Amino acid sequence: MTDPIGDILLVDDRPDNLRLLLNILKDKGYKVRCVTNGAMALRVSLRHPPDLILLDIQMPEMNGYQVCEKLKADPETAEIPVIFLSVIEEATEKVHAFNVGAADYITKPFQVKEVVARVENQLQILRLQKKLKEQNIRLEQEIRDRKAIEQQLLELNREMKRSNQELEQFAYVVSHDLQAPLGTIASFAQLLQNRYQDKLDGKALQFIERIISGSLTMQQLIDDLLQYSRVGRMAQVFEPVNCDRVLSQALANLETKINETQALITHDPLPAIAGNSMGLLQLFQNLISNALKYRHPDISPRIHITVSLQEDMWSFSIQDNGIGIEPKHLERIFQIFQRLHSDKEYPGTGIGLAICKKIVELHGGKIWVESCPVQGSTFYFTIPAHKTQENPLKESPKL
């Protein structure tokens, strides 16, 4: 047995009208209940609200208009659609019916097709309204859920930012405080080595050498860790920076290494951008130093720096002819303390590229690398363009 397609309440003081409508509507699959006066209609509607009410106007004691007014005045029944039934065809009566809250108006004698069509039309409207309400409820719940998630993410971001700041502060303090005792250890170990070299056997001298080497390595690691923590404390108030001047300063700082390796470094004209001058200096210096370090033993380094404007971002590239990187390591190299080679092959702490990533992200850009083993690497990074500049390659205030 299939469920009825609608629950309809018939209200008419004439049994013949009720029987006629009952037969019409039941044949169409509707559930139909019948009452003969307004008071009963109000009680039934309140106890078991129907989907639709067909309501006769001319009834004793309480006419249809009065019943409809009471239905619409009660929040429990106000949403039930009402179709009036009447022999009166005057427009004024129909207007009055709609004024008291009617959804439709059917004149007697009934036409079967008209009754069915008007009933189905009101029930279809009701179904659509229910569906719309359900969708609105789901949408409101989704909005509440999304807002709750956004709030949680906001709180998590705040907590993460606070934790990162505390971690950076901790790293800075610990690194700073460790430098003095490590310096003392290295200094006394070197004194032992220098003053008592002729009095100690080879094993003892080897132990001292390891103490000195370990202390110096730890000092280098601490220095790099301090640099990494300082990037997070870097001022984010950007100023116009001439990248040509920044690059010149980076090359001057690396002059000894460049001369030792007989490196050839060329570059395109670089723009003036909005950024942190010290951060950009460290960025260029770290990437070029990286290219000088990871070179082929018997080939002089060739490094070329380019830049292009892509929509609202400056895209920089630093290309070298070095030893290259295995594809599986391309993401890993930007993580702190990640190294692909032993300290004997290429000394270092694995922090330099992590510092580069942090500087680029501080400026609102991204950094990545494309590389093939033996064929060299190209490091790319983007920096948002300073749109107010008429000529980005023009001279800007000094660094």
Short mmCIF file of C-alpha atoms in Angstrom, two decimals:
data_model
loop_
_atom_site.label_atom_id
_atom_site.label_comp_id
_atom_site.label_asym_id
_atom_site.label_seq_id
_atom_site.Cartn_x
_atom_site.Cartn_y
_atom_site.Cartn_z
CA MET A 1 0.00 0.00 0.00
CA THR A 2 1.48 3.34 -1.11
CA ASP A 3 1.56 6.37 1.15
CA PRO A 4 -1.02 9.09 0.37
CA ILE A 5 0.29 11.98 -1.71
CA GLY A 6 -1.38 14.57 0.51
CA ASP A 7 -3.47 14.97 3.68
CA ILE A 8 -6.60 17.05 2.96
CA LEU A 9 -9.25 18.30 5.39
CA LEU A 10 -12.73 18.92 3.89
CA VAL A 11 -14.99 21.38 5.76
CA ASP A 12 -18.59 21.65 4.55
CA ASP A 13 -21.95 21.53 6.35
CA ARG A 14 -23.55 19.62 3.44
CA PRO A 15 -22.89 15.84 3.41
CA ASP A 16 -23.50 15.55 -0.35
CA ASN A 17 -20.69 18.02 -1.07
CA LEU A 18 -18.39 16.15 1.30
CA ARG A 19 -19.15 12.80 -0.38
CA LEU A 20 -18.50 14.22 -3.84
CA LEU A 21 -15.18 15.78 -2.91
CA LEU A 22 -14.18 12.74 -0.86
CA ASN A 23 -14.68 10.42 -3.86
CA ILE A 24 -12.84 12.77 -6.24
CA LEU A 25 -9.82 13.18 -4.02
CA LYS A 26 -9.53 9.61 -2.68
CA ASP A 27 -9.55 8.29 -6.26
CA LYS A 28 -6.45 10.45 -6.87
CA GLY A 29 -4.60 8.94 -3.91
CA TYR A 30 -5.08 11.67 -1.31
CA LYS A 31 -5.81 11.05 2.36
CA VAL A 32 -9.08 12.83 3.10
CA ARG A 33 -10.71 13.77 6.41
CA CYS A 34 -14.16 15.40 6.66
CA VAL A 35 -15.80 17.71 9.21
CA THR A 36 -19.13 19.54 9.03
CA ASN A 37 -18.52 22.82 10.89
CA GLY A 38 -15.89 25.46 11.66
CA ALA A 39 -15.33 24.55 15.32
CA MET A 40 -14.49 20.96 14.43
CA ALA A 41 -12.20 22.19 11.63
CA LEU A 42 -10.22 24.31 14.10
CA ARG A 43 -9.85 21.45 16.61
CA VAL A 44 -8.76 18.90 13.99
CA SER A 45 -6.35 21.34 12.36
CA LEU A 46 -4.70 22.08 15.68
CA ARG A 47 -4.41 18.45 16.80
CA HIS A 48 -3.40 16.90 13.47
CA PRO A 49 -2.57 19.65 10.95
CA PRO A 50 -3.47 18.67 7.37
CA ASP A 51 -1.47 19.62 4.29
CA LEU A 52 -4.44 21.46 2.77
CA ILE A 53 -7.94 22.61 3.83
CA LEU A 54 -10.91 22.86 1.45
CA LEU A 55 -13.28 25.20 3.31
CA ASP A 56 -16.90 26.05 2.52
CA ILE A 57 -17.78 29.71 3.08
CA GLN A 58 -21.51 29.54 3.87
CA MET A 59 -21.80 27.55 7.07
CA PRO A 60 -23.94 28.13 10.19
CA GLU A 61 -22.53 29.40 13.49
CA MET A 62 -19.07 30.12 12.04
CA ASN A 63 -18.66 30.88 8.33
CA GLY A 64 -15.58 30.06 6.27
CA TYR A 65 -14.09 33.55 6.50
CA GLN A 66 -14.17 33.42 10.30
CA VAL A 67 -12.61 29.94 10.33
CA CYS A 68 -9.83 31.07 8.01
CA GLU A 69 -9.11 34.16 10.11
CA LYS A 70 -8.76 31.99 13.23
CA LEU A 71 -6.51 29.52 11.41
CA LYS A 72 -4.23 32.29 10.20
CA ALA A 73 -4.13 33.92 13.64
CA ASP A 74 -2.76 30.75 15.27
CA PRO A 75 0.99 30.11 14.60
CA GLU A 76 0.33 26.35 14.73
CA THR A 77 -2.06 26.48 11.74
CA ALA A 78 -1.14 29.73 10.01
CA GLU A 79 0.92 28.02 7.29
CA ILE A 80 -1.82 25.57 6.21
CA PRO A 81 -3.08 26.62 2.75
CA VAL A 82 -6.85 27.13 2.46
CA ILE A 83 -8.97 26.78 -0.70
CA PHE A 84 -12.44 28.33 -0.34
CA LEU A 85 -15.55 26.57 -1.74
CA SER A 86 -18.55 28.73 -2.65
CA VAL A 87 -21.47 29.15 -5.03
CA ILE A 88 -20.80 32.90 -5.07
CA GLU A 89 -18.88 34.04 -8.14
CA GLU A 90 -18.77 37.81 -7.43
CA ALA A 91 -15.30 39.33 -7.56
CA THR A 92 -15.81 41.12 -4.23
CA GLU A 93 -16.31 37.78 -2.46
CA LYS A 94 -13.17 36.34 -4.04
CA VAL A 95 -11.16 39.43 -3.05
CA HIS A 96 -12.46 39.16 0.52
CA ALA A 97 -11.48 35.47 0.56
CA PHE A 98 -7.92 36.27 -0.47
CA ASN A 99 -7.76 39.12 2.05
CA VAL A 100 -8.49 36.79 4.97
CA GLY A 101 -5.74 34.40 3.85
CA ALA A 102 -7.11 32.08 1.16
CA ALA A 103 -4.66 30.41 -1.21
CA ASP A 104 -7.29 29.71 -3.90
CA TYR A 105 -11.05 29.82 -4.63
CA ILE A 106 -13.29 27.13 -6.24
CA THR A 107 -16.87 27.84 -7.27
CA LYS A 108 -19.72 25.35 -7.04
CA PRO A 109 -20.89 23.22 -8.75
CA PHE A 110 -17.50 21.48 -8.80
CA GLN A 111 -15.64 20.55 -11.96
CA VAL A 112 -13.57 17.44 -11.22
CA LYS A 113 -10.55 18.44 -13.31
CA GLU A 114 -10.56 21.94 -11.84
CA VAL A 115 -10.72 20.65 -8.26
CA VAL A 116 -7.90 18.17 -8.83
CA ALA A 117 -5.75 20.75 -10.64
CA ARG A 118 -6.17 23.41 -7.95
CA VAL A 119 -5.59 20.93 -5.13
CA GLU A 120 -2.48 19.51 -6.78
CA ASN A 121 -1.20 23.02 -7.49
CA GLN A 122 -1.43 24.00 -3.81
CA LEU A 123 0.15 20.75 -2.66
CA GLN A 124 2.95 21.15 -5.17
CA ILE A 125 3.57 24.68 -3.86
CA LEU A 126 3.58 23.25 -0.34
CA ARG A 127 6.10 20.54 -1.30
CA LEU A 128 8.36 23.13 -2.91
CA GLN A 129 8.10 25.37 0.15
CA LYS A 130 8.99 22.45 2.45
CA LYS A 131 11.89 21.51 0.20
CA LEU A 132 13.07 25.11 0.18
CA LYS A 133 12.82 25.31 3.98
CA GLU A 134 14.78 22.06 4.33
CA GLN A 135 17.43 23.38 1.95
CA ASN A 136 17.57 26.64 3.88
CA ILE A 137 17.94 24.75 7.15
CA ARG A 138 20.75 22.65 5.68
CA LEU A 139 22.36 25.75 4.22
CA GLU A 140 22.12 27.61 7.51
CA GLN A 141 23.62 24.59 9.28
CA GLU A 142 26.44 24.41 6.69
CA ILE A 143 27.07 28.12 7.18
CA ARG A 144 27.17 27.66 10.96
CA ASP A 145 29.47 24.65 10.58
CA ARG A 146 31.71 26.55 8.17
CA LYS A 147 31.87 29.55 10.47
CA ALA A 148 32.69 27.25 13.37
CA ILE A 149 35.46 25.62 11.32
CA GLU A 150 36.75 29.02 10.21
CA GLN A 151 36.79 30.14 13.84
CA GLN A 152 38.64 26.98 14.84
CA LEU A 153 41.15 27.51 12.03
CA LEU A 154 41.56 31.13 13.07
CA GLU A 155 42.21 30.09 16.65
CA LEU A 156 44.58 27.33 15.50
CA ASN A 157 46.44 29.81 13.29
CA ARG A 158 46.74 32.21 16.21
CA GLU A 159 47.95 29.41 18.44
CA MET A 160 50.39 28.22 15.79
CA LYS A 161 51.67 31.73 15.23
CA ARG A 162 52.10 32.20 18.98
CA SER A 163 53.82 28.81 19.27
CA ASN A 164 56.11 29.62 16.35
CA GLN A 165 57.02 32.95 17.91
CA GLU A 166 57.74 31.24 21.22
CA LEU A 167 59.78 28.57 19.44
CA GLU A 168 61.75 31.19 17.53
CA GLN A 169 62.34 33.11 20.74
CA PHE A 170 63.41 29.91 22.47
CA ALA A 171 65.76 29.00 19.60
CA TYR A 172 67.24 32.48 19.63
CA VAL A 173 67.84 32.51 23.39
CA VAL A 174 69.16 28.95 23.55
CA SER A 175 71.42 29.44 20.52
CA HIS A 176 72.75 32.70 21.89
CA ASP A 177 73.40 31.22 25.33
CA LEU A 178 75.12 28.14 23.91
CA GLN A 179 77.71 30.13 21.97
CA ALA A 180 79.76 31.18 25.02
CA PRO A 181 80.30 27.71 26.55
CA LEU A 182 81.00 26.20 23.14
CA GLY A 183 83.55 28.94 22.46
CA THR A 184 85.17 28.16 25.80
CA ILE A 185 85.36 24.44 25.01
CA ALA A 186 86.89 25.07 21.59
CA SER A 187 89.37 27.61 22.98
CA PHE A 188 90.64 25.36 25.80
CA ALA A 189 90.84 22.39 23.46
CA GLN A 190 92.98 24.46 21.08
CA LEU A 191 95.17 25.54 24.00
CA LEU A 192 95.70 21.90 24.94
CA GLN A 193 96.55 21.10 21.36
CA ASN A 194 99.03 23.97 21.01
CA ARG A 195 100.73 23.80 24.43
CA TYR A 196 100.89 20.06 25.06
CA GLN A 197 101.18 18.68 21.56
CA ASP A 198 104.64 17.26 22.23
CA LYS A 199 103.56 15.74 25.56
CA LEU A 200 100.45 13.87 24.35
CA ASP A 201 100.30 10.70 22.35
CA GLY A 202 98.57 10.40 18.99
CA LYS A 203 95.34 9.09 20.49
CA ALA A 204 95.01 12.05 22.86
CA LEU A 205 95.70 14.51 20.06
CA GLN A 206 93.06 12.79 17.95
CA PHE A 207 90.54 13.18 20.79
CA ILE A 208 91.38 16.88 21.09
CA GLU A 209 91.01 17.33 17.34
CA ARG A 210 87.56 15.78 17.52
CA ILE A 211 86.58 18.08 20.39
CA ILE A 212 87.69 21.12 18.39
CA SER A 213 86.00 19.91 15.21
CA GLY A 214 82.75 19.09 17.01
CA SER A 215 82.73 22.42 18.84
CA LEU A 216 83.30 24.39 15.64
CA THR A 217 80.58 22.42 13.84
CA MET A 218 78.18 23.09 16.70
CA GLN A 219 79.07 26.78 16.66
CA GLN A 220 78.32 26.92 12.93
CA LEU A 221 75.00 25.16 13.50
CA ILE A 222 74.10 27.62 16.26
CA ASP A 223 75.06 30.59 14.07
CA ASP A 224 72.80 29.26 11.29
CA LEU A 225 70.00 28.60 13.76
CA LEU A 226 70.28 32.17 15.01
CA GLN A 227 70.04 33.40 11.42
CA TYR A 228 66.94 31.26 10.88
CA SER A 229 65.26 32.59 14.02
CA ARG A 230 66.14 36.19 13.08
CA VAL A 231 64.25 35.81 9.79
CA GLY A 232 61.03 35.26 11.76
CA ARG A 233 61.77 38.42 13.74
CA MET A 234 62.49 40.41 10.60
CA ALA A 235 60.52 43.64 10.19
CA GLN A 236 57.65 43.23 7.72
CA VAL A 237 57.42 46.94 6.90
CA PHE A 238 58.74 46.87 3.35
CA GLU A 239 60.57 49.67 1.54
CA PRO A 240 61.74 50.19 -2.05
CA VAL A 241 64.82 48.03 -2.59
CA ASN A 242 67.06 48.11 -5.67
CA CYS A 243 67.80 44.45 -6.42
CA ASP A 244 70.82 45.34 -8.56
CA ARG A 245 72.44 46.93 -5.52
CA VAL A 246 71.42 44.01 -3.30
CA LEU A 247 72.99 41.56 -5.76
CA SER A 248 76.19 43.64 -5.96
CA GLN A 249 76.47 43.55 -2.16
CA ALA A 250 75.88 39.77 -2.12
CA LEU A 251 78.60 39.26 -4.75
CA ALA A 252 81.00 41.47 -2.77
CA ASN A 253 80.37 39.36 0.35
CA LEU A 254 81.11 36.21 -1.68
CA GLU A 255 84.12 37.67 -3.52
CA THR A 256 86.70 35.31 -1.98
CA LYS A 257 84.67 32.21 -2.85
CA ILE A 258 83.95 33.51 -6.35
CA ASN A 259 87.66 34.06 -6.99
CA GLU A 260 88.62 30.66 -5.55
CA THR A 261 86.19 28.82 -7.82
CA GLN A 262 86.79 31.12 -10.83
CA ALA A 263 83.03 31.49 -11.12
CA LEU A 264 81.39 33.57 -13.85
CA ILE A 265 78.21 35.25 -12.61
CA THR A 266 75.97 37.21 -14.98
CA HIS A 267 72.56 38.74 -14.54
CA ASP A 268 69.77 40.64 -16.25
CA PRO A 269 68.90 44.16 -15.09
CA LEU A 270 67.02 43.63 -11.85
CA PRO A 271 64.00 45.64 -10.68
CA ALA A 272 63.38 47.78 -7.65
CA ILE A 273 60.82 46.02 -5.47
CA ALA A 274 59.08 46.52 -2.15
CA GLY A 275 60.80 44.33 0.42
CA ASN A 276 63.16 43.92 3.34
CA SER A 277 66.65 44.80 2.11
CA MET A 278 68.56 42.59 4.58
CA GLY A 279 66.29 39.64 3.91
CA LEU A 280 66.70 39.98 0.12
CA LEU A 281 70.47 40.28 0.54
CA GLN A 282 70.56 37.04 2.52
CA LEU A 283 68.28 35.37 -0.06
CA PHE A 284 70.55 36.18 -3.02
CA GLN A 285 73.69 35.41 -1.03
CA ASN A 286 72.45 32.01 0.15
CA LEU A 287 71.29 30.91 -3.33
CA ILE A 288 74.52 32.02 -5.05
CA SER A 289 76.64 30.49 -2.28
CA ASN A 290 74.72 27.26 -2.79
CA ALA A 291 75.54 27.31 -6.51
CA LEU A 292 79.22 27.90 -5.75
CA LYS A 293 79.33 25.07 -3.20
CA TYR A 294 77.59 22.35 -5.21
CA ARG A 295 79.73 22.68 -8.35
CA HIS A 296 81.49 20.07 -10.47
CA PRO A 297 85.05 19.59 -9.18
CA ASP A 298 86.73 20.28 -12.53
CA ILE A 299 84.31 22.85 -14.00
CA SER A 300 84.19 26.54 -13.11
CA PRO A 301 80.72 27.59 -11.95
CA ARG A 302 78.54 29.49 -14.41
CA ILE A 303 75.64 31.29 -12.74
CA HIS A 304 73.03 33.42 -14.48
CA ILE A 305 70.29 35.42 -12.77
CA THR A 306 67.14 36.44 -14.67
CA VAL A 307 63.89 38.16 -13.82
CA SER A 308 60.53 38.60 -15.55
CA LEU A 309 57.23 40.21 -14.65
CA GLN A 310 54.37 37.70 -14.68
CA GLU A 311 51.03 39.38 -13.96
CA ASP A 312 51.52 40.88 -10.48
CA MET A 313 54.62 38.90 -9.48
CA TRP A 314 58.34 39.27 -10.20
CA SER A 315 59.74 35.85 -11.07
CA PHE A 316 63.48 35.49 -10.38
CA SER A 317 65.65 32.56 -11.45
CA ILE A 318 69.21 31.61 -10.50
CA GLN A 319 70.61 29.01 -12.89
CA ASP A 320 73.87 27.10 -12.37
CA ASN A 321 75.88 24.34 -14.05
CA GLY A 322 76.49 22.40 -10.84
CA ILE A 323 75.99 18.80 -9.79
CA GLY A 324 72.18 19.02 -9.80
CA ILE A 325 69.63 17.35 -7.52
CA GLU A 326 67.72 14.09 -7.75
CA PRO A 327 64.00 14.79 -8.48
CA LYS A 328 62.89 12.94 -5.32
CA HIS A 329 64.78 15.47 -3.17
CA LEU A 330 63.42 18.68 -4.74
CA GLU A 331 60.85 19.38 -2.00
CA ARG A 332 62.94 18.11 0.88
CA ILE A 333 65.85 20.52 0.40
CA PHE A 334 63.82 23.50 1.68
CA GLN A 335 63.20 21.84 5.06
CA ILE A 336 65.38 22.85 7.98
CA PHE A 337 68.37 20.57 8.76
CA GLN A 338 67.79 18.52 5.58
CA ARG A 339 71.06 17.61 3.84
CA LEU A 340 71.66 15.44 0.77
CA HIS A 341 75.41 15.01 1.23
CA SER A 342 77.80 14.14 4.03
CA ASP A 343 79.70 16.87 5.83
CA LYS A 344 82.94 15.57 4.33
CA GLU A 345 81.62 16.00 0.78
CA TYR A 346 79.97 19.40 1.27
CA PRO A 347 80.22 21.06 4.70
CA GLY A 348 77.12 22.79 6.01
CA THR A 349 74.16 22.57 8.36
CA GLY A 350 71.19 22.30 6.00
CA ILE A 351 69.61 25.59 7.07
CA GLY A 352 70.49 27.90 4.16
CA LEU A 353 67.63 26.96 1.83
CA ALA A 354 65.16 26.83 4.75
CA ILE A 355 66.13 30.46 5.45
CA CYS A 356 65.56 31.30 1.77
CA LYS A 357 62.09 29.76 1.88
CA LYS A 358 61.20 31.70 5.02
CA ILE A 359 62.39 35.01 3.52
CA VAL A 360 60.44 34.48 0.28
CA GLU A 361 57.25 33.53 2.15
CA LEU A 362 57.69 36.58 4.39
CA HIS A 363 57.55 38.67 1.19
CA GLY A 364 54.39 36.87 0.01
CA GLY A 365 56.08 34.75 -2.65
CA LYS A 366 57.02 31.13 -3.38
CA ILE A 367 60.31 29.33 -4.00
CA TRP A 368 61.03 26.10 -5.87
CA VAL A 369 63.77 24.39 -7.87
CA GLU A 370 64.04 22.53 -11.16
CA SER A 371 67.05 20.28 -11.52
CA CYS A 372 68.59 17.22 -13.12
CA PRO A 373 71.59 15.32 -11.73
CA VAL A 374 74.88 16.41 -13.36
CA GLN A 375 73.10 19.06 -15.48
CA GLY A 376 72.74 21.79 -12.87
CA SER A 377 69.85 23.48 -11.09
CA THR A 378 67.60 26.50 -11.51
CA PHE A 379 66.14 28.02 -8.36
CA TYR A 380 63.03 30.15 -8.85
CA PHE A 381 61.37 32.54 -6.44
CA THR A 382 58.59 35.08 -6.79
CA ILE A 383 58.07 38.44 -5.10
CA PRO A 384 54.89 40.54 -5.44
CA ALA A 385 55.39 43.44 -7.85
CA HIS A 386 55.20 46.99 -6.52
CA LYS A 387 52.45 48.22 -8.87
CA THR A 388 52.80 51.91 -8.07
CA GLN A 389 56.22 52.09 -9.70
CA GLU A 390 56.10 53.52 -13.23
CA ASN A 391 59.42 51.96 -14.22
CA PRO A 392 60.44 49.02 -12.03
CA LEU A 393 63.98 48.94 -13.50
CA LYS A 394 64.52 52.57 -12.66
CA GLU A 395 66.88 53.70 -9.89
CA SER A 396 65.38 53.59 -6.41
CA PRO A 397 66.62 54.80 -3.02
CA LYS A 398 69.91 53.30 -1.93
CA LEU A 399 70.02 50.08 0.04
#
